[in-house]
PDB file of C-alpha atoms in Angstrom:
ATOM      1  CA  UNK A   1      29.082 186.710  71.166  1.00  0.00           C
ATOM      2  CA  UNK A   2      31.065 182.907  70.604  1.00  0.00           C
ATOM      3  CA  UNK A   3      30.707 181.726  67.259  1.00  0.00           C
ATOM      4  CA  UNK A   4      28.190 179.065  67.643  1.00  0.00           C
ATOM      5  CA  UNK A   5      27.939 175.721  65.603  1.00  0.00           C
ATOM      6  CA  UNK A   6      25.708 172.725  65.516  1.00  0.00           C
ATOM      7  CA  UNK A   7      27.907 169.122  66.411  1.00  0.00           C
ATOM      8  CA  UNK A   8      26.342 166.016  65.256  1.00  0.00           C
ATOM      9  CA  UNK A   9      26.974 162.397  65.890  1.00  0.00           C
ATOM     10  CA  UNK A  10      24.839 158.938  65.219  1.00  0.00           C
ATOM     11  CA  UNK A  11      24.751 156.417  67.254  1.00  0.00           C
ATOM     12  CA  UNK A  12      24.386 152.827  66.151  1.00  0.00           C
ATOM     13  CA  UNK A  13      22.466 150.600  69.043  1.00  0.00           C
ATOM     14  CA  UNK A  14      20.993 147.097  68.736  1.00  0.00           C
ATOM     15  CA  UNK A  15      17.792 147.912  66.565  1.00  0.00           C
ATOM     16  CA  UNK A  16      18.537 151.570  65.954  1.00  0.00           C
ATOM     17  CA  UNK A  17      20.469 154.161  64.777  1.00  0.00           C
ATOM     18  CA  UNK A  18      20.025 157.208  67.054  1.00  0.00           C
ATOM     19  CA  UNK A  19      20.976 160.486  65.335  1.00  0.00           C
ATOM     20  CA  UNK A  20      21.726 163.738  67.986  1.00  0.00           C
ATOM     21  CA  UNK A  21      22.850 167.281  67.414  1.00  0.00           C
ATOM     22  CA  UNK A  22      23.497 169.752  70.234  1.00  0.00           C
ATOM     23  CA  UNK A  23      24.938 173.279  70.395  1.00  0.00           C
ATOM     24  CA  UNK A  24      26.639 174.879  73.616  1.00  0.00           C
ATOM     25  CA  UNK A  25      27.233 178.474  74.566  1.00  0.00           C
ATOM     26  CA  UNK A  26      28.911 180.297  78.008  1.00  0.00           C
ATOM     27  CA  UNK A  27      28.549 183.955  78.007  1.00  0.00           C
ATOM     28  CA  UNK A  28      30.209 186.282  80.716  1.00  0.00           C
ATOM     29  CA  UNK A  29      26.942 188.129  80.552  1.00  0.00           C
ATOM     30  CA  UNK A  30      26.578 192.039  81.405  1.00  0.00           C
ATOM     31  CA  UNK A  31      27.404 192.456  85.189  1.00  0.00           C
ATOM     32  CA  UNK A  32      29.958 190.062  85.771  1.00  0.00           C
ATOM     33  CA  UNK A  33      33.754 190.784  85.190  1.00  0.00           C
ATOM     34  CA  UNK A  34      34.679 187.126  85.513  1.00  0.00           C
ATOM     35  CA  UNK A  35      32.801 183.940  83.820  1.00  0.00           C
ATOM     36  CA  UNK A  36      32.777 181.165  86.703  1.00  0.00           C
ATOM     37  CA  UNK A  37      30.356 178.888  84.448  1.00  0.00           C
ATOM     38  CA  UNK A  38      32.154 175.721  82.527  1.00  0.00           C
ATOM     39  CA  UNK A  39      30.570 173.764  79.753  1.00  0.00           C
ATOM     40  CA  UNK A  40      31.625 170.342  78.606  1.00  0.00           C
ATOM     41  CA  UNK A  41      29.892 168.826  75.377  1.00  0.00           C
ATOM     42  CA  UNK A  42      31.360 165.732  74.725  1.00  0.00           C
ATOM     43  CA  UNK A  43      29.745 162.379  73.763  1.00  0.00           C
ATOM     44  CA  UNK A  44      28.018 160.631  75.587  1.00  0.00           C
ATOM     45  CA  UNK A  45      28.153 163.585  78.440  1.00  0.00           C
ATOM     46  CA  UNK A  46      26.892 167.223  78.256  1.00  0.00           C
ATOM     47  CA  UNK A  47      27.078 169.087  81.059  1.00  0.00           C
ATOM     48  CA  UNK A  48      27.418 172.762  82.718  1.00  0.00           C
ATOM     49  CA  UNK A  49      29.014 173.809  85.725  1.00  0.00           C
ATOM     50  CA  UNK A  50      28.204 177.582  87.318  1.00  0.00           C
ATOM     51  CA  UNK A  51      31.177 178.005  89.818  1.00  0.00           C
ATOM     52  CA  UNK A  52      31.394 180.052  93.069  1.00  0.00           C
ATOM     53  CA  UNK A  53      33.254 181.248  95.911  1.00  0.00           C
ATOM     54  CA  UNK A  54      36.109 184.130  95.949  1.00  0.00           C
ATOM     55  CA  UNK A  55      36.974 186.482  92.754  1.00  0.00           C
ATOM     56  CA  UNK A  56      38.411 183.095  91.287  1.00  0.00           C
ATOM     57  CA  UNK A  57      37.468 180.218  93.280  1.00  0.00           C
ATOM     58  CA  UNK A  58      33.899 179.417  91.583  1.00  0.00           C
ATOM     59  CA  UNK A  59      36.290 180.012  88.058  1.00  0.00           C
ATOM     60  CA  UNK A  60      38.552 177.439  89.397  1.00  0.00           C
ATOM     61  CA  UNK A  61      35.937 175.049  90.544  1.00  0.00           C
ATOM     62  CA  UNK A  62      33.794 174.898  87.834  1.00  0.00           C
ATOM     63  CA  UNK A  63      37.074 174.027  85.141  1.00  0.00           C
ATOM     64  CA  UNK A  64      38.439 171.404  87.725  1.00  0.00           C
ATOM     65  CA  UNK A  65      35.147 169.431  87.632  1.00  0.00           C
ATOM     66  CA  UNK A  66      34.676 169.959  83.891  1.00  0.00           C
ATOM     67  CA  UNK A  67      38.316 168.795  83.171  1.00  0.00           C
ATOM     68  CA  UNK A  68      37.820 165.801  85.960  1.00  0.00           C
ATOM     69  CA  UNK A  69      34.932 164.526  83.405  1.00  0.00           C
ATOM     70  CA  UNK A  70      36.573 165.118  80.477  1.00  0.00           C
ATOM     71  CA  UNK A  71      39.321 162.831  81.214  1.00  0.00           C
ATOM     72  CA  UNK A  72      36.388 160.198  82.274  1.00  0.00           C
ATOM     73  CA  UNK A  73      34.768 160.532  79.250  1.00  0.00           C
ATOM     74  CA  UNK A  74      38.373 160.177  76.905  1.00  0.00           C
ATOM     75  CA  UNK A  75      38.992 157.221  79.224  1.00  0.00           C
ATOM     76  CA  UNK A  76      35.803 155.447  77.487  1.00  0.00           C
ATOM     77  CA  UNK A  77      33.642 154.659  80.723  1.00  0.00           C
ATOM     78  CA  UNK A  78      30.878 157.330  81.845  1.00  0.00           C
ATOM     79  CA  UNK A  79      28.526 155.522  84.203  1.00  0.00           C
ATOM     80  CA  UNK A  80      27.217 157.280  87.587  1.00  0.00           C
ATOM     81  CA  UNK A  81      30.090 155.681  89.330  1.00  0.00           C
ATOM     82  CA  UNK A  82      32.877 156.961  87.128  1.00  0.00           C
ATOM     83  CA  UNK A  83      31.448 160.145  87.549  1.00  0.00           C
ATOM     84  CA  UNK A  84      31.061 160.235  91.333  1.00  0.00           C
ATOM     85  CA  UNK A  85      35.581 158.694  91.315  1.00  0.00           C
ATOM     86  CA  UNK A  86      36.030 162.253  89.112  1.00  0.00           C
ATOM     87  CA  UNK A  87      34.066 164.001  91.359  1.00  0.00           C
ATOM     88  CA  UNK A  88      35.908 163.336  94.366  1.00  0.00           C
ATOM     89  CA  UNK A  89      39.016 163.587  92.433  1.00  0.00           C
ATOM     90  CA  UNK A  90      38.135 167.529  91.036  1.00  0.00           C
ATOM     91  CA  UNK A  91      37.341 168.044  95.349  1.00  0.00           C
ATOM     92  CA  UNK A  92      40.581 167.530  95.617  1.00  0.00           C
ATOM     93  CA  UNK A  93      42.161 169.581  92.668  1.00  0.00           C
ATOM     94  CA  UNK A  94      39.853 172.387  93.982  1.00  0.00           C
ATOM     95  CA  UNK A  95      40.888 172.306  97.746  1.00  0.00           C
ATOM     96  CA  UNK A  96      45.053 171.987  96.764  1.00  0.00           C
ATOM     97  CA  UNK A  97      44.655 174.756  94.442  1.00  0.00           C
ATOM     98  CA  UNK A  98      46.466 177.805  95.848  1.00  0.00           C
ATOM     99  CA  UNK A  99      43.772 180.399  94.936  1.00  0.00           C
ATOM    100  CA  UNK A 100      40.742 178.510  95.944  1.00  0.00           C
ATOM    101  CA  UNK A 101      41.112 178.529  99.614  1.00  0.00           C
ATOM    102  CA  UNK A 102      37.253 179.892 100.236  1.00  0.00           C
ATOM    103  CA  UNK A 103      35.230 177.561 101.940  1.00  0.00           C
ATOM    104  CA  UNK A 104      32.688 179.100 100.025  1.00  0.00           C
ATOM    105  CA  UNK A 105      34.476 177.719  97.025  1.00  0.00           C
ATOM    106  CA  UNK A 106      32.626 174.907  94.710  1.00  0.00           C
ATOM    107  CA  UNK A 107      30.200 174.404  91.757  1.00  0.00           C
ATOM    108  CA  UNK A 108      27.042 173.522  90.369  1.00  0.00           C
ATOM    109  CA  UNK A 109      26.921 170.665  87.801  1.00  0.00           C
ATOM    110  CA  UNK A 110      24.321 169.318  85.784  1.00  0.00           C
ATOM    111  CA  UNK A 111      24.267 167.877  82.814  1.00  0.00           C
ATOM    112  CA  UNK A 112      22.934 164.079  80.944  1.00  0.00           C
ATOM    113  CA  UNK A 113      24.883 161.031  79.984  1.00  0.00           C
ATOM    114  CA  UNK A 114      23.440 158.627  76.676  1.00  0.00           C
ATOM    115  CA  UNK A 115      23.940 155.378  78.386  1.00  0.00           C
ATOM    116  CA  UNK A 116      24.677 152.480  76.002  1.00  0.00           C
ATOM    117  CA  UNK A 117      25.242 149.513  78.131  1.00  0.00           C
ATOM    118  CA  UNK A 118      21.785 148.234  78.237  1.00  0.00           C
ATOM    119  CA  UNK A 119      19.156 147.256  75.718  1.00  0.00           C
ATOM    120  CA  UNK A 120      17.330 149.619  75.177  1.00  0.00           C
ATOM    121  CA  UNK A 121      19.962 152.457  76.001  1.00  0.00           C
ATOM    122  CA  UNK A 122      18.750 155.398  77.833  1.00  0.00           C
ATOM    123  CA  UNK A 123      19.318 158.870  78.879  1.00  0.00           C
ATOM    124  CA  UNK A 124      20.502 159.765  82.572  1.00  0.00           C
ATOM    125  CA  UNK A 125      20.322 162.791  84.099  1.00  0.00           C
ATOM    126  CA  UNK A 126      22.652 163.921  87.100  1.00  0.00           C
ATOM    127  CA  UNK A 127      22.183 167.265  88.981  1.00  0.00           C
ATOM    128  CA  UNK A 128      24.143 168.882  92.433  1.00  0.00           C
ATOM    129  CA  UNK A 129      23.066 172.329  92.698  1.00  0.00           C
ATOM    130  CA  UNK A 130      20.202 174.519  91.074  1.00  0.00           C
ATOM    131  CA  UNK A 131      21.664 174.301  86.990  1.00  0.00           C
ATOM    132  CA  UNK A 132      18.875 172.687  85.326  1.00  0.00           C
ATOM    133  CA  UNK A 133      18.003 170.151  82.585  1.00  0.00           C
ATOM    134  CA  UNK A 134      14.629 170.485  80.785  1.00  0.00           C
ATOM    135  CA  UNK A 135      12.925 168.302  78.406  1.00  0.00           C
ATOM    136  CA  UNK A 136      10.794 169.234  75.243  1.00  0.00           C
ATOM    137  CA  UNK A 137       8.573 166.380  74.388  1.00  0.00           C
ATOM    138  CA  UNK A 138       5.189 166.298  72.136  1.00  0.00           C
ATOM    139  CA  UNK A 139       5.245 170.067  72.971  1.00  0.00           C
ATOM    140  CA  UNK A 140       5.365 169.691  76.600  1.00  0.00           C
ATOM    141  CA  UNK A 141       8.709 171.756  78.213  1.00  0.00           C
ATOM    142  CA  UNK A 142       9.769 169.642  81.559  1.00  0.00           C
ATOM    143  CA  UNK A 143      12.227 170.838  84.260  1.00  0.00           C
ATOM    144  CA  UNK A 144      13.835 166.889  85.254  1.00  0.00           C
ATOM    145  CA  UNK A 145      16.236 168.146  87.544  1.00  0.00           C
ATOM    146  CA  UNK A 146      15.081 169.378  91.365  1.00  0.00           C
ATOM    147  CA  UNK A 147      16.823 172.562  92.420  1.00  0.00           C
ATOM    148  CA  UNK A 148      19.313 172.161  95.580  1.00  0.00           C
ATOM    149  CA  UNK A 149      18.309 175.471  96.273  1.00  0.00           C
ATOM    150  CA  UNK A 150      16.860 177.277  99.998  1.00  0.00           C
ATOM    151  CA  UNK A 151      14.158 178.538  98.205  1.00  0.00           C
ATOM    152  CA  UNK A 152      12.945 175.194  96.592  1.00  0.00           C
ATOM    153  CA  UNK A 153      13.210 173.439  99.897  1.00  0.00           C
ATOM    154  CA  UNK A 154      10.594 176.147 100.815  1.00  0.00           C
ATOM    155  CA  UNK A 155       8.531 175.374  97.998  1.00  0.00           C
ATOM    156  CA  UNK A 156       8.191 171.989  98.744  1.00  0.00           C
ATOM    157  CA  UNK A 157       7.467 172.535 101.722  1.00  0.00           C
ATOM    158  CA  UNK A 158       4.697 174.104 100.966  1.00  0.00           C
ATOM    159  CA  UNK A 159       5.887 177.394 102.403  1.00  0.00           C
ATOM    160  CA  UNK A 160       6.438 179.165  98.991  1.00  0.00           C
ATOM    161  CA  UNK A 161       4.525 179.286  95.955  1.00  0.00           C
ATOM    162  CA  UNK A 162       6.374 179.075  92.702  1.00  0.00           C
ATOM    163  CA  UNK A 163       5.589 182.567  91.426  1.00  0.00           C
ATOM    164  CA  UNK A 164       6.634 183.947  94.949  1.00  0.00           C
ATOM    165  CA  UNK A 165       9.822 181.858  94.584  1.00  0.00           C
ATOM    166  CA  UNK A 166      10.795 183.584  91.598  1.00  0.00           C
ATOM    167  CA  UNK A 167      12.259 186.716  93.232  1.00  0.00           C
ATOM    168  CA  UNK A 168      12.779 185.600  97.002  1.00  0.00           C
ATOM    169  CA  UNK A 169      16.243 187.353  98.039  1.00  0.00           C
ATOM    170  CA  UNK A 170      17.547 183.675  98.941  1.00  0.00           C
ATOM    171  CA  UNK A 171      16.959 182.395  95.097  1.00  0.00           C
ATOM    172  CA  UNK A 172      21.075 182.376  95.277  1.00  0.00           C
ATOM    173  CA  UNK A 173      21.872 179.889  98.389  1.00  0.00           C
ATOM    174  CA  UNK A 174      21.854 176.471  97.392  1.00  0.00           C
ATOM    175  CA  UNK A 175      22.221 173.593  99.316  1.00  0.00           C
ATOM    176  CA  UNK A 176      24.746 171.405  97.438  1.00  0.00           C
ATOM    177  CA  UNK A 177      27.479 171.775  95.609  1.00  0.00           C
ATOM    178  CA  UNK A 178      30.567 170.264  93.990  1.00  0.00           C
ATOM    179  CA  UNK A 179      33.111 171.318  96.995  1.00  0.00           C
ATOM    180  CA  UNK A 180      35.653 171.017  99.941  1.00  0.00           C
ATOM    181  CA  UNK A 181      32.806 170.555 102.362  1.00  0.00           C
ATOM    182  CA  UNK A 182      30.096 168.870 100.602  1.00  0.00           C
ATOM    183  CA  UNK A 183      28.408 165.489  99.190  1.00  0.00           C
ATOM    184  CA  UNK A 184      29.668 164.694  95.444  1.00  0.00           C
ATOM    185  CA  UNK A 185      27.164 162.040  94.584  1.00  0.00           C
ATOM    186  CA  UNK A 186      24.953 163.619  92.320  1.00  0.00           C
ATOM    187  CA  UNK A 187      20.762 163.051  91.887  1.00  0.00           C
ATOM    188  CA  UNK A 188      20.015 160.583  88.955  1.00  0.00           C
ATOM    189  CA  UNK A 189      16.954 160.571  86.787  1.00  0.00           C
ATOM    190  CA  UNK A 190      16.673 158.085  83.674  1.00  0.00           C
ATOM    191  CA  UNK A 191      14.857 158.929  80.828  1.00  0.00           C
ATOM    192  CA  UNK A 192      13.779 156.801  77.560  1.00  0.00           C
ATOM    193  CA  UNK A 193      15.620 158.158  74.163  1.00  0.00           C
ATOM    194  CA  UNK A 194      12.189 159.064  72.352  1.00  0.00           C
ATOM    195  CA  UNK A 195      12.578 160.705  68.763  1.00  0.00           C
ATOM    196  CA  UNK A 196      11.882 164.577  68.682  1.00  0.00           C
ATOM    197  CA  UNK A 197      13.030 165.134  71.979  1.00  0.00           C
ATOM    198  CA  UNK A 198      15.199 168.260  73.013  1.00  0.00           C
ATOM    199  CA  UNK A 199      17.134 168.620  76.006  1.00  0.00           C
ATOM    200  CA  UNK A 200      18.144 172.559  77.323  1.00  0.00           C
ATOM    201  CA  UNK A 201      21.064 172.412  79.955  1.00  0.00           C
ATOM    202  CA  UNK A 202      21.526 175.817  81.729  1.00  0.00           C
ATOM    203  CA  UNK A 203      23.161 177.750  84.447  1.00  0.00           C
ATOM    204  CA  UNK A 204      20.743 180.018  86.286  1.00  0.00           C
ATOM    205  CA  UNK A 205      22.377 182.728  84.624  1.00  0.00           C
ATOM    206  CA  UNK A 206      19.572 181.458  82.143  1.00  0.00           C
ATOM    207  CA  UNK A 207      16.649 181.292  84.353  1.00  0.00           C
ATOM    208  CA  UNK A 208      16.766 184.213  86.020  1.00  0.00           C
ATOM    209  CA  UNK A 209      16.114 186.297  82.979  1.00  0.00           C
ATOM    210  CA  UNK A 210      14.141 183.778  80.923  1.00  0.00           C
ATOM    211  CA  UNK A 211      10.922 182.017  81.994  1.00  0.00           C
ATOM    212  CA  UNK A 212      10.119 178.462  81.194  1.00  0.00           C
ATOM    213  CA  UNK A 213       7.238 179.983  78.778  1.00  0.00           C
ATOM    214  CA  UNK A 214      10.746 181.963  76.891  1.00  0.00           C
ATOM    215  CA  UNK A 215      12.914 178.860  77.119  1.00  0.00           C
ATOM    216  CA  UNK A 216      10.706 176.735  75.470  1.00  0.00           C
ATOM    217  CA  UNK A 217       9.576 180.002  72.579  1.00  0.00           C
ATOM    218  CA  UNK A 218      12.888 180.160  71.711  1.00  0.00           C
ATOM    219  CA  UNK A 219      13.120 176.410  71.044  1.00  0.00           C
ATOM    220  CA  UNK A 220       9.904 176.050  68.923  1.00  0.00           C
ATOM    221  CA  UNK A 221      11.219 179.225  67.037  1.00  0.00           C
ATOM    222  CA  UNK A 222      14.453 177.827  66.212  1.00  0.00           C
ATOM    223  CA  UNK A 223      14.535 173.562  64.921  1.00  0.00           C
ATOM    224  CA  UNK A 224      18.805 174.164  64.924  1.00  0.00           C
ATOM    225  CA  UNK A 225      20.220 173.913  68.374  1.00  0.00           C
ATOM    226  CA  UNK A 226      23.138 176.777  67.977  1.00  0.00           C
ATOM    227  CA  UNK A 227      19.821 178.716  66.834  1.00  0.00           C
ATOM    228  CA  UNK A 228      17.790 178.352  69.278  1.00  0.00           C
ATOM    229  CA  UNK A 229      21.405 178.665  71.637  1.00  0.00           C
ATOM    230  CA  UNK A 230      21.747 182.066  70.434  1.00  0.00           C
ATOM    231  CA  UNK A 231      18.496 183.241  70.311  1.00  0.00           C
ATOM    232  CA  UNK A 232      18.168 182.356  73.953  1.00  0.00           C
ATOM    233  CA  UNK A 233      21.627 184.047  75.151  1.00  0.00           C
ATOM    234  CA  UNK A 234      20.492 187.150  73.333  1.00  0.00           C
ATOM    235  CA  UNK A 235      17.465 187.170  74.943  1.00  0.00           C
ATOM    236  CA  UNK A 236      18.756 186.609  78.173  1.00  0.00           C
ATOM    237  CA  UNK A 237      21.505 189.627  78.118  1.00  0.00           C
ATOM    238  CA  UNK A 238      18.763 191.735  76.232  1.00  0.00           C
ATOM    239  CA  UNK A 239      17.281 190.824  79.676  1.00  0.00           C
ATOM    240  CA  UNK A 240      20.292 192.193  82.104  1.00  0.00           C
ATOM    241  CA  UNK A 241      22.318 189.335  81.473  1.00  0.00           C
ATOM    242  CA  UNK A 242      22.594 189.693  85.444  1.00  0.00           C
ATOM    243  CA  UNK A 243      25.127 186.596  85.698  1.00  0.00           C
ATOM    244  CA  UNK A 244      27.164 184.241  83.615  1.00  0.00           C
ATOM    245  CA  UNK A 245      25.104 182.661  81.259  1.00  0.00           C
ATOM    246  CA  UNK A 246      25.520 178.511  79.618  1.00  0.00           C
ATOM    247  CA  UNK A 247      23.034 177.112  77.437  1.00  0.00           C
ATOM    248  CA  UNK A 248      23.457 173.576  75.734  1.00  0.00           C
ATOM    249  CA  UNK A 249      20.466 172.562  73.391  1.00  0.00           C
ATOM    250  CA  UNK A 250      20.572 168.984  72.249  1.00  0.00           C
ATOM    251  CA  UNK A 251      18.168 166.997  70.275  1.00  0.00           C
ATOM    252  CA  UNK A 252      17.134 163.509  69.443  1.00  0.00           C
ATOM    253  CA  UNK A 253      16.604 161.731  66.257  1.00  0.00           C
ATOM    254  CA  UNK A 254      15.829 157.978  66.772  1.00  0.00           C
ATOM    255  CA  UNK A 255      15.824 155.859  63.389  1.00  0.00           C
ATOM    256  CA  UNK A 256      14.321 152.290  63.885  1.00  0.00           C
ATOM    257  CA  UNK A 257      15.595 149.822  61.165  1.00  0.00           C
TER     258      UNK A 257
END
């Protein structure tokens, strides 16, 4: 397993210092030979994206984007629009690359964004695909993102039940993407910064061998995030570790004045 550490930083705002710590993990897991999942932790953005298409495309895919917003976020500005310009920009990077001719080629991302500007800042959420944020708040584990996925559409259409969802054989087909041939702008969601908080970003390499009931176990077990980070990748390849797996934990501390 990657050695595993706990990053902190503190944030000073108008009226408040906010103090956060996060931990991120990607694990080939035990059935794939190639890890297509990318994982970018770096203030303000955390985000994972879980590649696909070809032996290499989803490989390539997944490190365009997450290089795309890296350079964003050393440029200074993340805001929804910055990220949609690096978006487009990784489309491209993915489509001229010679070994990512697939049309199946592209990538998940999700991920959050600590969004300064205003008074009072706030968190933002942004999601393409079926990667997921959740939330742990007064003991209450959230999924904020909606899955791009065949089988949620079905869900919400009333056509599925969540339990049957679980193991339908299209759980793998989603419905957007980072890619050649689809939409970049990602779904927003904007969340207050409340102390206590803590935020899991995950591929479904996660999911599919963890239930929400584990995810949030492991998090009440485990108050460090590259803790409760490793406990969860164990338990997920003690699980069949079917796919790649990419776990970020990250939690908030806010300290009034």
């Amino acid at each position: 397993m990657p050695q595993v550490t706990t990053s902190t930083r503190s944030v000073r705002v108008q009226d408040a210092t906010i103090e956060l710590s996060w931990a991120g993990v990607t694990d080939t897991g035990r059935r794939r030979e190639v890890n297509q999942d990318a994982v970018l932790t770096s203030f303000p953005l955390f985000v994972v994206a879980d590649g696909m298409g070809g032996h290499v495309g989803g490989e390539i895919a997944s490190a365009s984007t997450v290089d795309r917003l890296r350079a964003m976020v050393d440029d200074g500005t993340v805001t929804p629009k910055a990220i949609e310009k690096a978006l487009v920009r990784a489309v491209k990077d993915i489509l001229s690359h010679p070994e990512a001719t697939d049309e199946g080629t592209g990538t998940t991302l999700t991920g959050l964004f600590l969004d300064t500007s205003q008074n009072p800042p706030h968190w933002v959420t942004l999601n393409i695909g079926d990667s997921r944020v959740y939330l742990l708040r007064d003991g209450d584990l959230v999924q904020i993102t909606t899955d791009h996925s065949v089988v949620q559409e079905l869900v919400a259409a009333g056509r599925l039940s969540p339990e049957e969802a679980e193991n339908h054989p299209y759980g793998n087909v989603i419905t957007r993407a980072v890619g050649p041939t689809e939409s970049v702008k990602p779904d927003y969601v904007r969340l207050d910064v409340v102390t206590g908080d803590r935020f899991v970003i995950c591929s479904d390499g996660l999911t599919k061998e963890l239930t929400d009931y584990g995810i949030r176990h492991f998090l009440d077990e485990n108050p460090d995030p590259a803790d409760a980070v490793e406990a969860m990748l164990d338990a997920a390849l003690e699980n069949g570790g079917r796919d790649n797996v990419t776990i970020v934990v990250l939690d908030v501390r806010r300290i009034a004045d």
